[in-house]
Short mmCIF file of C-alpha atoms in Angstrom, two decimals:
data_model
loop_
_atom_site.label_atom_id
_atom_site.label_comp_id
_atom_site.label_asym_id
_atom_site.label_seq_id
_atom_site.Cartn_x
_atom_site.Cartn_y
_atom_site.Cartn_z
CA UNK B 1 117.32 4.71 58.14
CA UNK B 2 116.66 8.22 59.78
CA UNK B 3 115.38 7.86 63.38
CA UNK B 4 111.94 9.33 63.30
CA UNK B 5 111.74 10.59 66.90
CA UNK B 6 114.19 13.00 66.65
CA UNK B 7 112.86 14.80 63.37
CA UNK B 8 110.56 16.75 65.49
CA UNK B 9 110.90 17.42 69.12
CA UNK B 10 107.43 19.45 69.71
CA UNK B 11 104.55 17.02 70.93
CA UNK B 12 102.96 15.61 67.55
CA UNK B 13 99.10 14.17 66.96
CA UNK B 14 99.68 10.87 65.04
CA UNK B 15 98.27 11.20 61.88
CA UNK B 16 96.42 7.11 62.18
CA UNK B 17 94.83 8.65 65.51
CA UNK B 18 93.78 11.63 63.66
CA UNK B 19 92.29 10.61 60.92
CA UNK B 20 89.82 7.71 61.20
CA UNK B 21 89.76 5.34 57.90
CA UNK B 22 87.49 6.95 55.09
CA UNK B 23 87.22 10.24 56.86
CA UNK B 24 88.25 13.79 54.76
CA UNK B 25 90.30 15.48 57.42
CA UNK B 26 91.57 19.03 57.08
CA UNK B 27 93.13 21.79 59.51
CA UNK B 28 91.16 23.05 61.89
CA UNK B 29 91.26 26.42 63.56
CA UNK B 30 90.16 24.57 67.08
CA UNK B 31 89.21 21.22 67.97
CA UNK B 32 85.48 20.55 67.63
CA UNK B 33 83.67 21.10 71.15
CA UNK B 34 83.15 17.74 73.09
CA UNK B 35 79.52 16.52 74.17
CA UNK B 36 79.56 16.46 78.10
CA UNK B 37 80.04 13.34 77.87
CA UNK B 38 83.05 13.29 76.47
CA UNK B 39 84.13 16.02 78.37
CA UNK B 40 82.84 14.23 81.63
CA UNK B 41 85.19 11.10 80.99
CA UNK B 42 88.73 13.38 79.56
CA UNK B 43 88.21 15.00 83.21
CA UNK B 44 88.59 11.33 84.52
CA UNK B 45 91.53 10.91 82.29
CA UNK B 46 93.19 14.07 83.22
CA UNK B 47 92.61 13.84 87.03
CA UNK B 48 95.64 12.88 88.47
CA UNK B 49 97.72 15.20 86.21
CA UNK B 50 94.94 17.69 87.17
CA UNK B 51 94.85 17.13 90.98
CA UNK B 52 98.86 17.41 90.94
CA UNK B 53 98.56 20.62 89.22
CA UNK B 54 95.96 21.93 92.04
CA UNK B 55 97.52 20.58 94.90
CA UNK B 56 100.65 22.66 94.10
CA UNK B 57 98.74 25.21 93.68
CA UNK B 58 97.50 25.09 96.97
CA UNK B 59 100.94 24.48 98.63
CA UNK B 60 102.29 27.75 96.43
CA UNK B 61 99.01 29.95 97.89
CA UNK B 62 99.86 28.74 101.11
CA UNK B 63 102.86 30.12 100.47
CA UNK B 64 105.09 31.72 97.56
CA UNK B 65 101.43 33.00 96.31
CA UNK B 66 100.69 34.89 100.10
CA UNK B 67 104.40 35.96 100.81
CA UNK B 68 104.74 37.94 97.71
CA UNK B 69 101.40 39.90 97.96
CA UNK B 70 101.80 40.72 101.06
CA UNK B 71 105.41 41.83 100.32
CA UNK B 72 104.24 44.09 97.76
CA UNK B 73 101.04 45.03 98.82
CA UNK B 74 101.44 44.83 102.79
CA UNK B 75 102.55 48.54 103.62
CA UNK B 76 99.68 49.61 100.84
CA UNK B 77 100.63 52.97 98.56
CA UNK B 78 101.13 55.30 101.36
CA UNK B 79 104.93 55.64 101.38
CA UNK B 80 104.74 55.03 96.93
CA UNK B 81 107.17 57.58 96.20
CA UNK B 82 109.79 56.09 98.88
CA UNK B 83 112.97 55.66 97.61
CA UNK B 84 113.34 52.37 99.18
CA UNK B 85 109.74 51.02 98.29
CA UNK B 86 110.22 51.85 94.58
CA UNK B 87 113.19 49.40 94.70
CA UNK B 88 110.93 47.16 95.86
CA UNK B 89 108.33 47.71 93.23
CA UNK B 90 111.31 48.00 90.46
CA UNK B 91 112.74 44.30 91.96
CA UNK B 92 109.49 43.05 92.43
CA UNK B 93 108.70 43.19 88.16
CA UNK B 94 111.66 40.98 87.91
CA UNK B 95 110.22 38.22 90.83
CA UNK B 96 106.99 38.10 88.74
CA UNK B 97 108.32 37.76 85.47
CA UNK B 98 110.11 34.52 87.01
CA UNK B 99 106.50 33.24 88.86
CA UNK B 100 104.86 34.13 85.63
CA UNK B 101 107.76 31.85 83.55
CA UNK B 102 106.96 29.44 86.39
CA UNK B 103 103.70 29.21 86.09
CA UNK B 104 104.01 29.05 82.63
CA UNK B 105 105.62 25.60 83.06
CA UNK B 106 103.37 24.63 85.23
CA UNK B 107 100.09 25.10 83.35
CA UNK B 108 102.04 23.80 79.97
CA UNK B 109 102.29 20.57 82.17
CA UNK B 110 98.51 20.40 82.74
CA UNK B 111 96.91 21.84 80.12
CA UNK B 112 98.70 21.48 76.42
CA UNK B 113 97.64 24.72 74.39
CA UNK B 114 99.85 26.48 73.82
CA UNK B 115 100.11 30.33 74.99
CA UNK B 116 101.68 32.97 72.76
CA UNK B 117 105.24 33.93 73.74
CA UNK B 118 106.40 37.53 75.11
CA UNK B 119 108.75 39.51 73.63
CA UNK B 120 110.92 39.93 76.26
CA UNK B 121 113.35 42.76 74.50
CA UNK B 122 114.94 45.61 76.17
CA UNK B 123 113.42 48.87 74.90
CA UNK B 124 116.38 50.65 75.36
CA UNK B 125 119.76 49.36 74.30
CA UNK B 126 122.59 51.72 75.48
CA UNK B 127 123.86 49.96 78.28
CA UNK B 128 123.79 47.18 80.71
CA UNK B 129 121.29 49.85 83.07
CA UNK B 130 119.48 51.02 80.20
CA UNK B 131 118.27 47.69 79.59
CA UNK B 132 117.56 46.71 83.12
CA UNK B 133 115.93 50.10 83.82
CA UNK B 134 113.69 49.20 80.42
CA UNK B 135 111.66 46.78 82.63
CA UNK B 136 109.29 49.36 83.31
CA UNK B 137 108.52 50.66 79.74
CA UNK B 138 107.79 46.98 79.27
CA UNK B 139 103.93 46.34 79.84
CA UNK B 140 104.33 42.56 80.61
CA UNK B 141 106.48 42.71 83.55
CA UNK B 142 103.57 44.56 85.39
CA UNK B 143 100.94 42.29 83.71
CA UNK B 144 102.90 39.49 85.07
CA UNK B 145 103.43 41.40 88.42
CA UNK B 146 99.36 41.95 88.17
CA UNK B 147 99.26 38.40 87.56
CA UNK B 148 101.41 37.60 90.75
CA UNK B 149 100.01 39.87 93.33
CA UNK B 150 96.44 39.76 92.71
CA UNK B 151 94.72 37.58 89.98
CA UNK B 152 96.29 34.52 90.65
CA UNK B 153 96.12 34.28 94.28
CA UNK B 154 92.43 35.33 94.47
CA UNK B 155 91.91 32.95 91.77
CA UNK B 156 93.73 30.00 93.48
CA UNK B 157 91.89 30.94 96.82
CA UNK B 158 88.38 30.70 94.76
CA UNK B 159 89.97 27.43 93.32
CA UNK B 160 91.85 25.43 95.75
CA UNK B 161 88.63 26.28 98.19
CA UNK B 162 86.53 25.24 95.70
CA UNK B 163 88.16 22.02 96.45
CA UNK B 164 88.77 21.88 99.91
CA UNK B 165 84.94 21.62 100.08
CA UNK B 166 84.62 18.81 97.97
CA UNK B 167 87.25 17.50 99.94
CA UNK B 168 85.57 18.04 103.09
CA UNK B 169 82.44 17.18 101.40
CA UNK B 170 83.90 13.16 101.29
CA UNK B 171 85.86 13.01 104.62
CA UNK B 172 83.13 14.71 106.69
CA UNK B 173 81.09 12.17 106.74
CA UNK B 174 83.94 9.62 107.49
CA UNK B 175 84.60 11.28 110.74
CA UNK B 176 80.83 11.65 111.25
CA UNK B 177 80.62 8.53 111.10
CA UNK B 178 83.42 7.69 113.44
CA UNK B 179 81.90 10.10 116.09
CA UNK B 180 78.78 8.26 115.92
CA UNK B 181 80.18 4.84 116.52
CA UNK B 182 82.12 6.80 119.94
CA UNK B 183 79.35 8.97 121.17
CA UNK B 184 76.26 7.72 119.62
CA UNK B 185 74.71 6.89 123.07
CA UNK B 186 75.27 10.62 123.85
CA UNK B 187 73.63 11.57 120.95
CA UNK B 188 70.76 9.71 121.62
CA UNK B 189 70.41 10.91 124.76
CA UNK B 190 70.28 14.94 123.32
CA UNK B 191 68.11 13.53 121.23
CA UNK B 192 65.67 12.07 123.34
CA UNK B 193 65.80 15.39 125.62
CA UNK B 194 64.93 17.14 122.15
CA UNK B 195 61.48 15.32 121.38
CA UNK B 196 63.71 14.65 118.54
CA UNK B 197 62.94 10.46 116.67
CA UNK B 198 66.45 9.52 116.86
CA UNK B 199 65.59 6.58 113.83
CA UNK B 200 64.74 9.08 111.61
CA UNK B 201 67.35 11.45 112.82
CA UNK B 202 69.75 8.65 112.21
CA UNK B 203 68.27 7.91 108.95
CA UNK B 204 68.62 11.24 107.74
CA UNK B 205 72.35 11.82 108.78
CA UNK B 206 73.17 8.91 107.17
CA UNK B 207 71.25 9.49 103.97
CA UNK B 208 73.17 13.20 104.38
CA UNK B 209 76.58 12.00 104.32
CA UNK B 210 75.64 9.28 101.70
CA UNK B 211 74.89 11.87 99.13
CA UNK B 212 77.57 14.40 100.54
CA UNK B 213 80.64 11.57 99.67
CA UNK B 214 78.58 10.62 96.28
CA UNK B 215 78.54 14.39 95.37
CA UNK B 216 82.29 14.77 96.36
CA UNK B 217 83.33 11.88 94.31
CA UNK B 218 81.52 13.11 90.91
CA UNK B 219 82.21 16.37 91.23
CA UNK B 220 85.45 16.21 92.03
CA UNK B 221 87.09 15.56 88.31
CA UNK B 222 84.74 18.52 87.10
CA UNK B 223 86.09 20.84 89.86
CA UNK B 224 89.45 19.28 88.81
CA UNK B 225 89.45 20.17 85.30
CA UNK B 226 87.15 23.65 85.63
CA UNK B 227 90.06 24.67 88.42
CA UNK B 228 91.99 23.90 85.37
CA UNK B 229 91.04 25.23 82.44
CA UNK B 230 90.35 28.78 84.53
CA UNK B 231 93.99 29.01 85.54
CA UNK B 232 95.06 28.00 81.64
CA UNK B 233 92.55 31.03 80.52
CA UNK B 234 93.76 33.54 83.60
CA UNK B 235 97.78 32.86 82.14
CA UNK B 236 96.57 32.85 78.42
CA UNK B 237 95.48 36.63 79.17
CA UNK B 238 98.22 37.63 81.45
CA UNK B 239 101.43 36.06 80.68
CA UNK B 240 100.97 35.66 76.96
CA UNK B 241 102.31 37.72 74.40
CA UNK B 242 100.14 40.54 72.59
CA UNK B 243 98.29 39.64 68.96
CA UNK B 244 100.22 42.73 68.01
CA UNK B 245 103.24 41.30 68.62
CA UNK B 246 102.80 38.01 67.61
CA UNK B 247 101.71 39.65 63.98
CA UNK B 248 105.21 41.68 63.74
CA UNK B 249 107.37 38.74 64.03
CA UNK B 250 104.89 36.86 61.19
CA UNK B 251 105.50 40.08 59.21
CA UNK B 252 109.78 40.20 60.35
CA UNK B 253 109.35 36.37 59.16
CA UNK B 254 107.71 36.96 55.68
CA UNK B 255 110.23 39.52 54.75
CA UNK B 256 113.20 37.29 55.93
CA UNK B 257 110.86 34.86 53.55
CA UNK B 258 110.57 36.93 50.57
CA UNK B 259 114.65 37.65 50.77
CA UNK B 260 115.28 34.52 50.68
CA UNK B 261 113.13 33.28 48.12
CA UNK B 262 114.74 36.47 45.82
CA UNK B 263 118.41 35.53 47.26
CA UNK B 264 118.03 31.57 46.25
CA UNK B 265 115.96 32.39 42.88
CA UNK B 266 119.45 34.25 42.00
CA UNK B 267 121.55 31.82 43.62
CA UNK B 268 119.73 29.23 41.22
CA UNK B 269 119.61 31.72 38.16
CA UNK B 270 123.52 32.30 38.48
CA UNK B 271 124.19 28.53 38.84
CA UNK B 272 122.07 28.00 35.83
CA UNK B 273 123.97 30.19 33.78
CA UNK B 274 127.39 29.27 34.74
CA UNK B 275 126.29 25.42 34.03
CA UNK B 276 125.28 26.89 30.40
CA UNK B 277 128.09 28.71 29.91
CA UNK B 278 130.78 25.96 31.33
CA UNK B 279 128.66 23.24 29.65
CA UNK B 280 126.72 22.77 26.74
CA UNK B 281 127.42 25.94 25.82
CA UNK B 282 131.46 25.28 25.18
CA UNK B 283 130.18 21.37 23.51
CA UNK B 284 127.81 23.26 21.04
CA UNK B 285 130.29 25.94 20.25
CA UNK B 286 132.98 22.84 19.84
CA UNK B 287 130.43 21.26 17.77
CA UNK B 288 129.67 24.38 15.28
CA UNK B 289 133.25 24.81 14.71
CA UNK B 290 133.94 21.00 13.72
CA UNK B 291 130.85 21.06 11.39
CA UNK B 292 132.94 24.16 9.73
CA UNK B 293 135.68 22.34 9.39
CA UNK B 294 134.22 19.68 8.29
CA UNK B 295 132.53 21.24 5.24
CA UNK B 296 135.29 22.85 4.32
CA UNK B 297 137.76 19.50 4.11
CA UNK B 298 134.31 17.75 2.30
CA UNK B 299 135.90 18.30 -0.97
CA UNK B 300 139.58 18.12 -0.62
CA UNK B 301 140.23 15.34 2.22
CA UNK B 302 137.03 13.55 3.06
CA UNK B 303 138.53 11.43 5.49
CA UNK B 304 139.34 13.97 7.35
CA UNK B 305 135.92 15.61 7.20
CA UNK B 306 134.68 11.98 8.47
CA UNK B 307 136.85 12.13 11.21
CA UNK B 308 135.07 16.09 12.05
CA UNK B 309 131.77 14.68 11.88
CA UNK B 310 132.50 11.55 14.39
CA UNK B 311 134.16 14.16 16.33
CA UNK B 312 130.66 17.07 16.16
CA UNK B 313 128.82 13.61 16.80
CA UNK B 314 130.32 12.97 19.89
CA UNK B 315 129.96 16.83 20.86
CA UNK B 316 126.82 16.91 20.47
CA UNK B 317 126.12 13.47 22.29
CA UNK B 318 127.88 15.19 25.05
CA UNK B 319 126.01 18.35 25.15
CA UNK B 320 122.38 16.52 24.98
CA UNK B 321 123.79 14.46 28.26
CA UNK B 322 124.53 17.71 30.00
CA UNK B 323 121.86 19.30 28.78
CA UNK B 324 119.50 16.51 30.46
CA UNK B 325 121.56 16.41 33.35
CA UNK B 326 121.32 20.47 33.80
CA UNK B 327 117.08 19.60 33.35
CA UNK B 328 117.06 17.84 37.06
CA UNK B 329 117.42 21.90 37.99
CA UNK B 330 114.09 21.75 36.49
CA UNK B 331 111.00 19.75 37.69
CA UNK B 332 111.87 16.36 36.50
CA UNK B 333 109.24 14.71 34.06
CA UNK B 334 108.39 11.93 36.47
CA UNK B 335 107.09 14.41 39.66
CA UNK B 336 104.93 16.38 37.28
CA UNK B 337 103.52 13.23 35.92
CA UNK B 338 103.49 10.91 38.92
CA UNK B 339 104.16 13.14 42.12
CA UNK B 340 106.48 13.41 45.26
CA UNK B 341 106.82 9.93 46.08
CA UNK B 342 107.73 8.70 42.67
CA UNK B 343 110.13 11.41 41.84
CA UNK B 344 112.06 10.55 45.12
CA UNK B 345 112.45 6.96 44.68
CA UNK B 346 113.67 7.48 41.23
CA UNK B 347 116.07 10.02 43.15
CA UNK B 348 116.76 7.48 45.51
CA UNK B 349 117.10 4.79 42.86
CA UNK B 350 120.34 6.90 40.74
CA UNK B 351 122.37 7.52 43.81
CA UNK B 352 125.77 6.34 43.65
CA UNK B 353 125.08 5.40 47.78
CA UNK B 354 122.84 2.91 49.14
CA UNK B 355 119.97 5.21 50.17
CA UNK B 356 117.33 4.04 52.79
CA UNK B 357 113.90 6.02 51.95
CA UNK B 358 111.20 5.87 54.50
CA UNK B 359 107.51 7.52 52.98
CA UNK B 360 104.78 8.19 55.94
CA UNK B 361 102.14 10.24 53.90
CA UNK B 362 98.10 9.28 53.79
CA UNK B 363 96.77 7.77 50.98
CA UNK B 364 94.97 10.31 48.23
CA UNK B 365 97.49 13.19 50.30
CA UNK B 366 97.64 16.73 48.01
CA UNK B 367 100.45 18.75 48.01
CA UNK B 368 101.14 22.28 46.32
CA UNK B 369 103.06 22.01 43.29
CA UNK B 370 105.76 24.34 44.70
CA UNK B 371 106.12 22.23 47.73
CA UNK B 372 106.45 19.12 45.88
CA UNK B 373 108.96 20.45 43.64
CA UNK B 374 110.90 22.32 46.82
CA UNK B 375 110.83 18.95 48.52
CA UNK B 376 112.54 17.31 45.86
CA UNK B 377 115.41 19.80 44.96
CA UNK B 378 116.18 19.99 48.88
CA UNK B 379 116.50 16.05 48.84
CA UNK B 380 118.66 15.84 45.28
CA UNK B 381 120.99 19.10 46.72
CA UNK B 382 121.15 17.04 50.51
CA UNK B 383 122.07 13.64 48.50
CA UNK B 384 124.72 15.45 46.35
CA UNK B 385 126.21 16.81 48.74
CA UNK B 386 125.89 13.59 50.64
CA UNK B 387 128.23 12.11 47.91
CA UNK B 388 130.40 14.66 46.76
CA UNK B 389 131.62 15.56 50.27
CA UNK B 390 130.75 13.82 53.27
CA UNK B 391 132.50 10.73 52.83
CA UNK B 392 129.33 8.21 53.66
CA UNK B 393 129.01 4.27 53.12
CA UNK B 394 124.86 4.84 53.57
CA UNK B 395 122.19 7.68 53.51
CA UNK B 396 118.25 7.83 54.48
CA UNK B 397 115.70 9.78 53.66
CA UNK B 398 112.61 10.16 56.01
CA UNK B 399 108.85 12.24 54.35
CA UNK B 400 106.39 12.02 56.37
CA UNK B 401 102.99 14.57 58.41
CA UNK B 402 103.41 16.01 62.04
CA UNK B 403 100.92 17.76 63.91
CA UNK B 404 101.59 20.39 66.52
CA UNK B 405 100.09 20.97 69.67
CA UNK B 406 98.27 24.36 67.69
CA UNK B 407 97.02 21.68 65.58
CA UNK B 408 99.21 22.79 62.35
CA UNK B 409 100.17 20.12 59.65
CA UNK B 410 104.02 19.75 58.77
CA UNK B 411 105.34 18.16 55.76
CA UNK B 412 108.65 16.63 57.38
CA UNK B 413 111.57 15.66 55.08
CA UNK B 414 115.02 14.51 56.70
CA UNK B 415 118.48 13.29 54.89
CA UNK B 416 121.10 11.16 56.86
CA UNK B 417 124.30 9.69 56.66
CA UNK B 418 126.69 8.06 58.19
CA UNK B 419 129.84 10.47 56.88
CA UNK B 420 132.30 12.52 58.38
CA UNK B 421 130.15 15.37 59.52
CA UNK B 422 130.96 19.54 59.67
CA UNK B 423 128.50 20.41 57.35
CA UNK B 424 127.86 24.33 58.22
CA UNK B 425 126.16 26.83 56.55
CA UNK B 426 128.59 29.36 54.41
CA UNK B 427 127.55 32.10 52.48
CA UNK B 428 126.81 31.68 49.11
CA UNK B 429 126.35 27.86 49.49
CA UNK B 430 124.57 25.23 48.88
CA UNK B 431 122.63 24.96 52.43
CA UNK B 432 121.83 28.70 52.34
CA UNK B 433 120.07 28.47 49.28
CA UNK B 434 118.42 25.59 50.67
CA UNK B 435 117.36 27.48 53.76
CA UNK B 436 116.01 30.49 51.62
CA UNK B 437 113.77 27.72 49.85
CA UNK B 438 112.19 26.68 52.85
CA UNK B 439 112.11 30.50 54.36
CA UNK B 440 110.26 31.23 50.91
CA UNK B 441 107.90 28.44 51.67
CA UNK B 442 107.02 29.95 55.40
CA UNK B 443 109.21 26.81 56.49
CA UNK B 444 112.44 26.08 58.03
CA UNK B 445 115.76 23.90 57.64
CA UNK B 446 118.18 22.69 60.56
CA UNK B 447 121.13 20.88 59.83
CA UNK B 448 122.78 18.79 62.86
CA UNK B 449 126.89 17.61 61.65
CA UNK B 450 129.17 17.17 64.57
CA UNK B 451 133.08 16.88 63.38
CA UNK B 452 132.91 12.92 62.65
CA UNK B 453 129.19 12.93 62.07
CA UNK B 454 126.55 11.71 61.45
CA UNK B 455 124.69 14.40 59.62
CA UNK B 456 120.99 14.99 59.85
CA UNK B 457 119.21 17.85 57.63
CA UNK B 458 115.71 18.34 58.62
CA UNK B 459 112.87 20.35 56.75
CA UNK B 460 109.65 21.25 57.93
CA UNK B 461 107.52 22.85 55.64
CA UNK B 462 103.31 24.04 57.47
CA UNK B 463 100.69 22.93 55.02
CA UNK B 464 99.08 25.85 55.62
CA UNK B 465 101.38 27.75 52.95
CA UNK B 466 100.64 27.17 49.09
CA UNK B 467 97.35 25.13 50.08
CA UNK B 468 98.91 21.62 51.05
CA UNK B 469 95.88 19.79 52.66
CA UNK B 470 95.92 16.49 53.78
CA UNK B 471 93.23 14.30 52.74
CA UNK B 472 92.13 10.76 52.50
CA UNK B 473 90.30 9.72 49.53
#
């Protein structure tokens, strides 16, 4: 049985936790806006990761965040057009680009959303220089230098001393209080020279640093969390990629989609017809010939003619066989009439391998006919190739939801086995075509077979295409 931890490495939402009993779920855009409440008790949760994102922070203002402004900025834009300072500029795009990739991490640590990737290609291509010397036709490396030099430290200086008061705000009053146990008398004594009451006065200070350290404490997961969040939002616009961007690689991917839906649709076509032609069509021609025969030895040596007709009977046995067995190509009867789940165990139930299958989908769960259908071919070609070549004693098969951290639904289908392994992907074959199914379905296919095995095939198919929603009922 497949190992379900390794089908998808991205973080995943599981589907129980997502979707209480008796609730319609569907895919959200965003998650729903907490009550302040809520909010109010997820700071608690997140404080230590929070706090360890903010107190490195601090360390880095203190000091990779103040050396490299003031190596960029320190001798200001007098001597610009310097020879030697426009190095410095031109090696300084490449310094922020690795703090922004830094910081990247770091915020991805604290704060899950994700942030849309740069495009980080050369614009110009000639040569090893040309592409270096492309850094500054790139507008990211001087967002990210922006980023480096100015926003974030002024935005860590509003932040971290945001914090330092809070801090303050709790130990002040412990070393206030300290002081007054070692000079109180002293105090009294200005006090008293003061016309000053020196009960009330202490009354007062002590009521002070009371609420000061109650303050501190329950503000300190909001300033936490706000320091947060304001950082996530500062990266989001500076180190992620543009819409624009992110729009021509969805375009690049539905044309890579739409070619491989047309180059497995022929693929498919062209298998058809050679199965026809190498197949029933040879039995039926066989069979029209014997029938002639037949007829003509009716009269003069019906034993023979007998024999013809047992011998077009058999033909024709043999063609309806292949015939059925060329339908599987087809949506089978029993996933039209009784869905995914059925057809696969059936599937399951005819290989010539013990086959493990593992079925993690929500009750009342509707799936586009073309994904169901998709699904099931990519299993049957997996398992037959499964048999035919990889030598294996056992199989699995693993269907089942993931969630991404963008909050996208997967359909998740993985084949195993235990065989020999160095499965690759050859023009023309098998696994291609499978891979320009899942490309025509917006999804993708990886295949993992080491020499000696085992071999793991996994598909993921977002819900989002064809209408698959998941529902409860």
């Amino acid at each position: 049985m497949t190992d379900t931890d390794r089908l998808d490495q991205a973080p995943t939402v599981p589907l129980d936790d997502a979707v209480p009993p008796g609730a319609t779920t569907s895919m959200p855009a965003q998650p729903p806006t907490p009550t302040a409440g809520e909010f109010y008790r997820d700071a608690w949760k997140r404080l230590p990761r929070d706090f360890g994102y903010m107190a490195l922070t601090a360390v880095l203002l203190c000091t990779l965040y103040f050396a490299f402004p003031a190596a960029v900025l320190g001798g200001g834009f007098r001597d610009l057009f310097n020879p030697f300072v426009l190095l410095m500029f031109f090696i300084a795009l490449f310094v922020a680009r690795w703090l922004g990739q830094f910081e990247r991490l770091r915020i991805s640590w604290a704060d899950p959303r994700p942030i849309r990737p740069v495009d980080w290609t050369p614009r110009w291509q000639q040569n090893w220089w040309a592409r270096t010397g492309s850094a500054v036709a790139n507008p990211h490396y001087w967002l990210y230098l922006l980023h480096a030099a100015v926003v974030y430290p002024l935005a860590a200086l509003v932040t971290v001393g945001a914090g330092a008061v809070l801090i303050a705000g709790f130990f002040g009053p412990i070393v206030a209080g300290f002081t007054a146990l070692r000079w109180g008398w002293q105090i009294n004594e200005w006090l008293m020279l003061n016309s000053i009451d020196s009960n009330w006065a202490w009354i007062l200070g002590a009521l002070a640093c009371a609420v000061s350290m109650a303050a501190s404490v329950v503000l300190f997961p909001l300033w936490a969390r706000g320091s947060v969040i304001a950082h996530y939002w500062i990266d989001f616009g500076l180190l992620g990629g543009f819409r624009a961007e992110v729009l021509e690689q969805r375009v690049a991917g539905l044309q890579a989609s739409r070619a491989g839906a047309v180059t497995a649709e022929g693929q498919a076509l062209r298998q058809i017809e050679r199965d026809l032609h190498d197949g029933p069509q040879q039995r039926l021609v066989r069979l029209r010939m014997d029938l002639s025969a037949a007829e003509r030895a009716f009269e003069k040596d019906p034993a023979a003619a007998k024999q013809l007709i047992g011998e077009a009977s058999e033909h024709a046995k043999d063609a309806l066989d292949e015939l059925r067995a060329l339908s599987r190509g087809f949506a089978p009867p029993i996933l039209l009439d009784r869905g995914l789940v059925a057809a696969l165990e059936a599937l399951v139930a005819r290989t010539p391998i013990p086959v493990g299958l593992e079925i993690r989908l929500p009750d009342g769960l509707e799936l586009a006919t073309e994904i169901q259908r998709n699904v099931y071919f990519t299993v049957s070609e997996l398992l037959t190739n499964t048999t035919k070549h990889a030598g294996a004693r056992a199989a699995g098969v693993y269907l089942g939801l993931v969630v991404d951290a963008s909050l996208v639904w997967y359909l998740t289908v993985s084949v195993t086995d235990d065989g020999i392994g160095g499965a690759s992907v050859q023009e023309g074959h098998g696994i291609e075509g499978l891979m320009g199914r899942m490309r025509a379905l917006d999804g993708e296919l990886t295949v993992s077979s080491p020499t000696g095995g085992p071999t793991e095939a996994t598909a993921r198919i977002p819900l989002g295409a064809l209408n698959g929603v998941p529902t409860t009922r």
